[in-house]
PDB file of C-alpha atoms in Angstrom:
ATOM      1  CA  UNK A   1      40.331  69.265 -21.527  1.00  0.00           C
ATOM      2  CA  UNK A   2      36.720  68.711 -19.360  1.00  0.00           C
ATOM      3  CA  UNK A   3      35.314  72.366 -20.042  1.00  0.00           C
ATOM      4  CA  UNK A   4      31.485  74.153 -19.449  1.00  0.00           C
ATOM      5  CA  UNK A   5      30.629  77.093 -21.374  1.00  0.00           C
ATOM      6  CA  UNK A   6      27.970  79.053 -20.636  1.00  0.00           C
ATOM      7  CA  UNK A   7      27.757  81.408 -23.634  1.00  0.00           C
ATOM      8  CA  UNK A   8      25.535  84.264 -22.587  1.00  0.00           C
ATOM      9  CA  UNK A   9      27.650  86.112 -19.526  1.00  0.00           C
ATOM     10  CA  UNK A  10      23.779  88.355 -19.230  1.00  0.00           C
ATOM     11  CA  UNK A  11      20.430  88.255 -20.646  1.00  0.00           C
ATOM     12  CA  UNK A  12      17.457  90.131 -20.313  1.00  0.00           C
ATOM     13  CA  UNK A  13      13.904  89.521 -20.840  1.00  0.00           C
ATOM     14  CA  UNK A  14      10.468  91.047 -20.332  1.00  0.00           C
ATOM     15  CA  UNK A  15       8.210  89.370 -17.741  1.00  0.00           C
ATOM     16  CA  UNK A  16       6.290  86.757 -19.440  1.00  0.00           C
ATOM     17  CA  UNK A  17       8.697  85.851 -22.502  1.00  0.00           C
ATOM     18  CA  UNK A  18       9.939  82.792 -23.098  1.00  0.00           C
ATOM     19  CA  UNK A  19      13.497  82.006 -21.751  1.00  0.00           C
ATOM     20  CA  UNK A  20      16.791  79.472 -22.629  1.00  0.00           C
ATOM     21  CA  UNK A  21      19.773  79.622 -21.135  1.00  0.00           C
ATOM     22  CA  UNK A  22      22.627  77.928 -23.061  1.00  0.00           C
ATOM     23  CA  UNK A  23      25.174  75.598 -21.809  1.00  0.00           C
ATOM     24  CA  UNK A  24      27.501  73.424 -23.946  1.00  0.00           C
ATOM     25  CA  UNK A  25      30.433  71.085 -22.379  1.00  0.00           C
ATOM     26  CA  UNK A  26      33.106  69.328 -23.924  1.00  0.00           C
ATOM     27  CA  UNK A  27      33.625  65.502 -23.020  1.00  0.00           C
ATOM     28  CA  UNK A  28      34.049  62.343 -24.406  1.00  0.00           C
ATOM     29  CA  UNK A  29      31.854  60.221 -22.420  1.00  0.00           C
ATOM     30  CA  UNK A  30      28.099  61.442 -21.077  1.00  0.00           C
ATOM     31  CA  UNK A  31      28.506  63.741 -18.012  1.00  0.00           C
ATOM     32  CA  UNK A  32      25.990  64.187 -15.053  1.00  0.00           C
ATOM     33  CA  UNK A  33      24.383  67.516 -15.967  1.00  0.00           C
ATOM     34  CA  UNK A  34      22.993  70.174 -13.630  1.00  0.00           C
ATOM     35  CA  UNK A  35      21.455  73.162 -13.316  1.00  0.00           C
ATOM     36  CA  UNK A  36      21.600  75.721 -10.538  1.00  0.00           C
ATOM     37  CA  UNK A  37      20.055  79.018  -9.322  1.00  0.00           C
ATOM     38  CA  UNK A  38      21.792  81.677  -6.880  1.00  0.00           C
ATOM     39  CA  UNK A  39      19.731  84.637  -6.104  1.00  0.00           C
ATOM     40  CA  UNK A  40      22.100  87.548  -4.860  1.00  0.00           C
ATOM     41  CA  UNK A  41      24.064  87.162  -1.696  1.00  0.00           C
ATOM     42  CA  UNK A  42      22.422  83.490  -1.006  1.00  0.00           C
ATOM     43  CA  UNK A  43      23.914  79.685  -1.703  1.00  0.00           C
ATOM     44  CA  UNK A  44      22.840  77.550  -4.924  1.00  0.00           C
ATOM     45  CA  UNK A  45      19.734  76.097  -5.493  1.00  0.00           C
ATOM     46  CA  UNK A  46      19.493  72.603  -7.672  1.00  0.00           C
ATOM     47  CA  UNK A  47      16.466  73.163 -10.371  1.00  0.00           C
ATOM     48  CA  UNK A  48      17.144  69.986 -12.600  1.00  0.00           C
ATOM     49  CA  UNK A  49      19.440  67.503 -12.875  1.00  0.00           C
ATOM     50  CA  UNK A  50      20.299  64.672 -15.858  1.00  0.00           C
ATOM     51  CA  UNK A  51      22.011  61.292 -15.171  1.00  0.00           C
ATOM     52  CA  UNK A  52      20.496  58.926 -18.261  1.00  0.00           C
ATOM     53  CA  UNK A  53      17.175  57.927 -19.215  1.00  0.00           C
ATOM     54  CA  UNK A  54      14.401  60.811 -21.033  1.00  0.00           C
ATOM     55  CA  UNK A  55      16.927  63.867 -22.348  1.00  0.00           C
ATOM     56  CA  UNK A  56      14.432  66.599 -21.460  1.00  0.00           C
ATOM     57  CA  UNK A  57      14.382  66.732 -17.844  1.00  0.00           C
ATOM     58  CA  UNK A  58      11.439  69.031 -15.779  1.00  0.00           C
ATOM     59  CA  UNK A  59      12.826  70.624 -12.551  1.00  0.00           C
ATOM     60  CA  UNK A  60      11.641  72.807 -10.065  1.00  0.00           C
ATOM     61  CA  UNK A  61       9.927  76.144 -10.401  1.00  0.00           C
ATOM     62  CA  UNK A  62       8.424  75.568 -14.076  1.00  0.00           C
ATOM     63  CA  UNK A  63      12.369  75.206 -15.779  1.00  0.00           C
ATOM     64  CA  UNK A  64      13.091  72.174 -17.689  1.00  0.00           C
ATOM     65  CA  UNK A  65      16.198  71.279 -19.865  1.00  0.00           C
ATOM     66  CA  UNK A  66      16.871  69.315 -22.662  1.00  0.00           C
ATOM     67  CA  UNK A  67      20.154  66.627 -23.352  1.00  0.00           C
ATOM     68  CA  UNK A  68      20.933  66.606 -26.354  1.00  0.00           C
ATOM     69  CA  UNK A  69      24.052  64.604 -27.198  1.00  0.00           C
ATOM     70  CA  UNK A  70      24.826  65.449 -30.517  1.00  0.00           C
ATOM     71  CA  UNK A  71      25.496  69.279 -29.602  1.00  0.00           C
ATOM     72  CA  UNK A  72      27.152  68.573 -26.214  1.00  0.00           C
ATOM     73  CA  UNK A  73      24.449  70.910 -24.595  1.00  0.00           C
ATOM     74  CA  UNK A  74      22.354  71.154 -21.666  1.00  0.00           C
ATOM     75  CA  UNK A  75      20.070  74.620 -22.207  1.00  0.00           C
ATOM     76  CA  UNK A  76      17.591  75.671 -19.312  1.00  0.00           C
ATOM     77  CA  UNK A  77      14.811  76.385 -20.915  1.00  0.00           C
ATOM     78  CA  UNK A  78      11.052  77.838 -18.940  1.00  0.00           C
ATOM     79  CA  UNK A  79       8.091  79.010 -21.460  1.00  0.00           C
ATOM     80  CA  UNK A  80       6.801  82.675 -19.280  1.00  0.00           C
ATOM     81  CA  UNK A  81       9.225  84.098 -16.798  1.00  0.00           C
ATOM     82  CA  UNK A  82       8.543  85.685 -13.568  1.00  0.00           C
ATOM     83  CA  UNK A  83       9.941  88.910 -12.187  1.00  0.00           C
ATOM     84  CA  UNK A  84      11.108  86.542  -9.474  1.00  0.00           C
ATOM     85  CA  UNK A  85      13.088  84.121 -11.721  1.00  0.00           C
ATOM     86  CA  UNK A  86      15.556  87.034 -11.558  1.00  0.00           C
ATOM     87  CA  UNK A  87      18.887  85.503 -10.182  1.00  0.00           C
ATOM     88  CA  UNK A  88      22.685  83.650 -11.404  1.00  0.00           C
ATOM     89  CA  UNK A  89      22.181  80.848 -12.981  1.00  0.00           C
ATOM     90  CA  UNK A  90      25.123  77.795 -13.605  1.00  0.00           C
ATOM     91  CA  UNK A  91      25.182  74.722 -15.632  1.00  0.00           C
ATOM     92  CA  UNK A  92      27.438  72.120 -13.826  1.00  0.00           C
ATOM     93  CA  UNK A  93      29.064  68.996 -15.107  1.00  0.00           C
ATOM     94  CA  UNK A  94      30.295  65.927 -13.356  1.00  0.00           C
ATOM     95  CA  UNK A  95      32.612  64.044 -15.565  1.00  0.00           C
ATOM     96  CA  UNK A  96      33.489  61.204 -13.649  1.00  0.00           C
ATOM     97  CA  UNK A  97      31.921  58.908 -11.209  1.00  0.00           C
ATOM     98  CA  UNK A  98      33.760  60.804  -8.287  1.00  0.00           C
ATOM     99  CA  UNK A  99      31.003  63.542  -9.039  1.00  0.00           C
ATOM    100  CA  UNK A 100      33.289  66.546  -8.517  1.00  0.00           C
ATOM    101  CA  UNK A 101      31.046  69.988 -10.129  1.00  0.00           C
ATOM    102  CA  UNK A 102      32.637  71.896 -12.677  1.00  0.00           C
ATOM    103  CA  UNK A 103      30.540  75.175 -13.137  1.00  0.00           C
ATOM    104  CA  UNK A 104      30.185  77.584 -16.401  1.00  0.00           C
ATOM    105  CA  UNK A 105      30.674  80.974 -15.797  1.00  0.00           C
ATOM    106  CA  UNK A 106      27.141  81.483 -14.984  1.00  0.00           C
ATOM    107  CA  UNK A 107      24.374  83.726 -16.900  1.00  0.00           C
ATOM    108  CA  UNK A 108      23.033  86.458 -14.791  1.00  0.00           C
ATOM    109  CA  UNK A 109      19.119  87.285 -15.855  1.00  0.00           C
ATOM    110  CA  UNK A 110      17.362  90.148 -15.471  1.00  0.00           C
ATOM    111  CA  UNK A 111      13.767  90.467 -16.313  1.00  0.00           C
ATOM    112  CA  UNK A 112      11.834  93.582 -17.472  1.00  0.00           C
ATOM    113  CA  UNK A 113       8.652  94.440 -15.894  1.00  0.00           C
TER     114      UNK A 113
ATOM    115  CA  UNK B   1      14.965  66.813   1.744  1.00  0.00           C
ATOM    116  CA  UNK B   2      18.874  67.210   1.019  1.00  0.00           C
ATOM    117  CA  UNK B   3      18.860  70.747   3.249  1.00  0.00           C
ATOM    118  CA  UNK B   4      22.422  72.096   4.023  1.00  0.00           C
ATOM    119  CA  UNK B   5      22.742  74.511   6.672  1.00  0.00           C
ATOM    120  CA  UNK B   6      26.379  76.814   6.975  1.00  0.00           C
ATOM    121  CA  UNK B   7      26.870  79.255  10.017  1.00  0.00           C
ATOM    122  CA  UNK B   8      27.259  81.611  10.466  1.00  0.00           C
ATOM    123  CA  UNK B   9      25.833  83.516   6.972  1.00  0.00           C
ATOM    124  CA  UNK B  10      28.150  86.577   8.466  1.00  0.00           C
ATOM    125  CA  UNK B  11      30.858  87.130   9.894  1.00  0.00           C
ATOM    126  CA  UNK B  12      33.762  90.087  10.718  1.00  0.00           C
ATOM    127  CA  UNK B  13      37.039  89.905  11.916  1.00  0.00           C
ATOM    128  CA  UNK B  14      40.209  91.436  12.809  1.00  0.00           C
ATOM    129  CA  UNK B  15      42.862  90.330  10.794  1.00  0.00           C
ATOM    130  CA  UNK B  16      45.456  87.997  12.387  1.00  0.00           C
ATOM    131  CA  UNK B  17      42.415  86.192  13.848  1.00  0.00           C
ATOM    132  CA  UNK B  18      40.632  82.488  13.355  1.00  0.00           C
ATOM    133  CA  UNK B  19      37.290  82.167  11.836  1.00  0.00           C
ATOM    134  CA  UNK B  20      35.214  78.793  11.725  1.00  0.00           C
ATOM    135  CA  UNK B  21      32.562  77.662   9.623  1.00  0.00           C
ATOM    136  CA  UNK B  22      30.254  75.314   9.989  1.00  0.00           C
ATOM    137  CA  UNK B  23      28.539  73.219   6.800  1.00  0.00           C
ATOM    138  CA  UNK B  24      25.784  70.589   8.688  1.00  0.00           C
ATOM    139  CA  UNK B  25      23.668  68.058   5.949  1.00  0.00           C
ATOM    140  CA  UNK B  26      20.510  68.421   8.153  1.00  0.00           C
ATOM    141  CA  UNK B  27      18.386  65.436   6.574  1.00  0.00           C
ATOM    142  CA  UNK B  28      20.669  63.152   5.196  1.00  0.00           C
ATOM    143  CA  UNK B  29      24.220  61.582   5.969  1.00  0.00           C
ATOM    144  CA  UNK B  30      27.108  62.964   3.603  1.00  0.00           C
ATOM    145  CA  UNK B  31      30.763  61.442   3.202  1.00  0.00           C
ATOM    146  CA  UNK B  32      31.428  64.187   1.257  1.00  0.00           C
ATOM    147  CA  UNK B  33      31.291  67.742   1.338  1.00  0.00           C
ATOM    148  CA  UNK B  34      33.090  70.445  -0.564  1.00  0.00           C
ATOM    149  CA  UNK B  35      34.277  74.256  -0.186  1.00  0.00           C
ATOM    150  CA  UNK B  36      33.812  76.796  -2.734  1.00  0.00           C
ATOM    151  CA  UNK B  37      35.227  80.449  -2.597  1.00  0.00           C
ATOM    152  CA  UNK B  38      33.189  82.780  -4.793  1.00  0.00           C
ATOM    153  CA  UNK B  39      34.429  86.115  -5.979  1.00  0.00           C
ATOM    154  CA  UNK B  40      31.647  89.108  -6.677  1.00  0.00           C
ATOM    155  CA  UNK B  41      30.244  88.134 -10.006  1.00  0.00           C
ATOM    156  CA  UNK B  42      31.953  84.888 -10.650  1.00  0.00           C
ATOM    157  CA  UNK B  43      31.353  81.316 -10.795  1.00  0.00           C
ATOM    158  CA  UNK B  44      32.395  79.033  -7.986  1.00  0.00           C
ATOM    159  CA  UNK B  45      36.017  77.979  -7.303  1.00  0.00           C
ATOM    160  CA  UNK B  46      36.495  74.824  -5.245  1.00  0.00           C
ATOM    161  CA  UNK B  47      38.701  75.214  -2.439  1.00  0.00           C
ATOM    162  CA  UNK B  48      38.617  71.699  -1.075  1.00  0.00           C
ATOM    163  CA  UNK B  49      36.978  68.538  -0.735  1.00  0.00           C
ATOM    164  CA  UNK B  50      36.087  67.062   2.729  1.00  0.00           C
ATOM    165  CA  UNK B  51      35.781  63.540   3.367  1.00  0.00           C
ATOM    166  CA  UNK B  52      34.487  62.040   6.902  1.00  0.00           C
ATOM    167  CA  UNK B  53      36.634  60.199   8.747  1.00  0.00           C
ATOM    168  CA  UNK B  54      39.971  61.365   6.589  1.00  0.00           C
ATOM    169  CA  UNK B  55      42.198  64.256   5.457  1.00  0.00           C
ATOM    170  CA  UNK B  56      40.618  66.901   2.887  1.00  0.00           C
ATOM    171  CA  UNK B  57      42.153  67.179  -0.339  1.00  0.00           C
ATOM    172  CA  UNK B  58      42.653  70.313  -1.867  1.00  0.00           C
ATOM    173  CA  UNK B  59      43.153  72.027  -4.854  1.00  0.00           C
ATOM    174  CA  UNK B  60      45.810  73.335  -6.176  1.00  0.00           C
ATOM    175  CA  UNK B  61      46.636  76.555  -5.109  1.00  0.00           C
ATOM    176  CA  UNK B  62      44.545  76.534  -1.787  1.00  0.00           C
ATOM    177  CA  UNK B  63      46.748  76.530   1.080  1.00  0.00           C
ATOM    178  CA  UNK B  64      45.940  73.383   3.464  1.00  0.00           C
ATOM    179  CA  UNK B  65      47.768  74.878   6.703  1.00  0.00           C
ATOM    180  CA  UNK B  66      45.377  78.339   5.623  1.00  0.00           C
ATOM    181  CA  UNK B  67      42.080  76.582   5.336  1.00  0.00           C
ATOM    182  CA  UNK B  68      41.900  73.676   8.072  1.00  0.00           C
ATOM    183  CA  UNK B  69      38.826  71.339   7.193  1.00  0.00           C
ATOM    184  CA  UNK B  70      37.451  68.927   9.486  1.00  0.00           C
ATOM    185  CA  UNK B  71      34.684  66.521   8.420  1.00  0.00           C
ATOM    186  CA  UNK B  72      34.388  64.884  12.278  1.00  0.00           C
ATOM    187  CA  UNK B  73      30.517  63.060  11.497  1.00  0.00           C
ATOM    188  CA  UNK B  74      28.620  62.249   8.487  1.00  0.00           C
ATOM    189  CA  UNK B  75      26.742  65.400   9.219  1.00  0.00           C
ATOM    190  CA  UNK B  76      29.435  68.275   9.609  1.00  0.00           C
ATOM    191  CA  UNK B  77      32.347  69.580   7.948  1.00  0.00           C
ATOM    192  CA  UNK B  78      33.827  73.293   9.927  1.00  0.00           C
ATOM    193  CA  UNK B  79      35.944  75.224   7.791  1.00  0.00           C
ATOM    194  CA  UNK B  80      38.772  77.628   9.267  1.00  0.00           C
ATOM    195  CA  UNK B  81      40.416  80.401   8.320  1.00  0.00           C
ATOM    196  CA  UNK B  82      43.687  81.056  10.090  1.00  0.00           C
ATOM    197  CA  UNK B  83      44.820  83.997  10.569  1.00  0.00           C
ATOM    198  CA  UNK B  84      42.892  85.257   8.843  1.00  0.00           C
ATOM    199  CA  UNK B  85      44.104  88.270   6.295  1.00  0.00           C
ATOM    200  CA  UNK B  86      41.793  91.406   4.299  1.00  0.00           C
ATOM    201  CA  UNK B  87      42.453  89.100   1.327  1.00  0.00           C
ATOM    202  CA  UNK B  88      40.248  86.106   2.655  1.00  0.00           C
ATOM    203  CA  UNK B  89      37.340  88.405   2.413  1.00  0.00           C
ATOM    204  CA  UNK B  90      35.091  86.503   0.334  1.00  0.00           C
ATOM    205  CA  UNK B  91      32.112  84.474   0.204  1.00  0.00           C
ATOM    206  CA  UNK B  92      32.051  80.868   1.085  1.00  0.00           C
ATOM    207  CA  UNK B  93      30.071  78.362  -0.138  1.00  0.00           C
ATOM    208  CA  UNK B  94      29.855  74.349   1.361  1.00  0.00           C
ATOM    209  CA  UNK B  95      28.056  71.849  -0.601  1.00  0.00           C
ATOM    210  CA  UNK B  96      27.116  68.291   0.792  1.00  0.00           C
ATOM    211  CA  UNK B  97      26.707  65.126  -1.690  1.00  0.00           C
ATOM    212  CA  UNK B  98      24.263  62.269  -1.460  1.00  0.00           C
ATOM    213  CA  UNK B  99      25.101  59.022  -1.424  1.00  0.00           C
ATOM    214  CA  UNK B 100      23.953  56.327  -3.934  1.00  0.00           C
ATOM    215  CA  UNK B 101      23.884  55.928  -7.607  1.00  0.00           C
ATOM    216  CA  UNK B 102      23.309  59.224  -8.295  1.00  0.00           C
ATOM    217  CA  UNK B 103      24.827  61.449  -6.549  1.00  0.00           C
ATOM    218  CA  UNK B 104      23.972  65.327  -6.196  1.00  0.00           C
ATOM    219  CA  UNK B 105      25.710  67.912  -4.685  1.00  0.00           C
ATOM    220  CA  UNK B 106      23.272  70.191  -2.464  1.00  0.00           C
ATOM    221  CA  UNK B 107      24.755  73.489  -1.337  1.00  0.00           C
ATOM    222  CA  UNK B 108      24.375  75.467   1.865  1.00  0.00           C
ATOM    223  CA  UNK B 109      23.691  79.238   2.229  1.00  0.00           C
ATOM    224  CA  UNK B 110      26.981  80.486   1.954  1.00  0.00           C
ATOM    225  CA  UNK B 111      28.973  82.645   3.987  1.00  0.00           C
ATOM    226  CA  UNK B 112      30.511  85.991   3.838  1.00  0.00           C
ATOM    227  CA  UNK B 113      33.543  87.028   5.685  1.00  0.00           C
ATOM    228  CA  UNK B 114      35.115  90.042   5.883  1.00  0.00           C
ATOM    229  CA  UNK B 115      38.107  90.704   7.089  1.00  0.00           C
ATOM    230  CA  UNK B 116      38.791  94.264   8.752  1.00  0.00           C
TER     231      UNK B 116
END
């Protein structure tokens, strides 16, 4: 079955410090890959997206994210992170041309001052 | 670009009652939109998915005669709760999808009901 995992339910990190999020997906083809912020109480902001072409892919607000095809991943990555970068973040998958999202459970950061 | 607006971001009701929301694709034309239910602390569920001009299709589970979606212009799909019950408290969630090769779902606000 068409699955996204995101392993890490929370993670915490001091402002500054280097951040990934992980995301792995199980498919037989190559999905459309996404990323997505939610801050508390607001909608979902797009940060990155993948379709084909270059596998590490530079979004908005300093993330970027890297396909790599033999591991079936998709992990956010952003080299300092900002007390504001606090927030819900969800990989999400299309896996078919229809482009219906399925979502990981998300990874909820929290970063130390 | 690819702004999606949803009101209102609150509303309360008595139960028994009708709520509508609205999901409007400000700057750019969507055939399809979709409508998520999120739980406190969990992912997104999808509820339904609108198309213009025809009937939504929903998911299983989600009750069609419950949640009435109407996707009237390339720029608008309402969502209703009928009668609307404590248990449809929740947070709502539309997303609109561009058109072309590749296509990208862009999400609206949300909004939160509660149901008294």
């Amino acid at each position: 079955a068409q699955s996204v995992t995101q392993p890490d339910i929370h993670i915490t990190v001091s402002e500054g410090a280097s951040l990934e999020l992980r995301c792995n997906y199980s498919y037989g083809a190559t999905p459309y890959l996404f990323w997505y912020v939610q801050s508390p109480g607001q909608g979902l902001q797009l940060l990155l997206k993948y379709f084909s072409g270059d596998t590490l892919v530079q979004g908005i607000k300093g993330f970027e994210a890297e396909f790599k095809r033999s591991q079936s991943s998709f992990n956010l990555r952003k080299p300092s992170v900002h007390w504001s970068d606090a927030a819900e973040y969800f990989c999400a998958v299309a896996f078919n041309a229809g482009n219906m999202l399925t979502f990981g459970g998300g990874t909820r950061l929290m970063v130390k001052p | 670009g690819a702004v999606v607006s949803q009101h209102p971001s609150w509303v309360i009701c008595k139960s028994g009652t009708s709520v509508k929301i609205e999901c409007r694709s400000l700057d750019f034309q969507a055939t399809t939109m979709f409508w998520y239910r999120q739980f406190p602390k969990q992912s997104l569920m999808l509820m339904a998915t609108s198309n213009e001009g025809s009937k939504a299709t929903y998911e299983q589970g989600v009750e069609k005669d419950k949640f009435l979606i109407n996707h009237a212009s390339l720029t608008l799909s309402t969502l209703t709760v009928t009668s609307a019950h404590p248990e449809d408290s929740s947070f709502y969630i539309c997303s609109a999808k561009t058109s072309g090769r590749r296509q990208t779902q862009y999400f609206g606000p949300g909004t939160r009901l509660l149901v008294l």
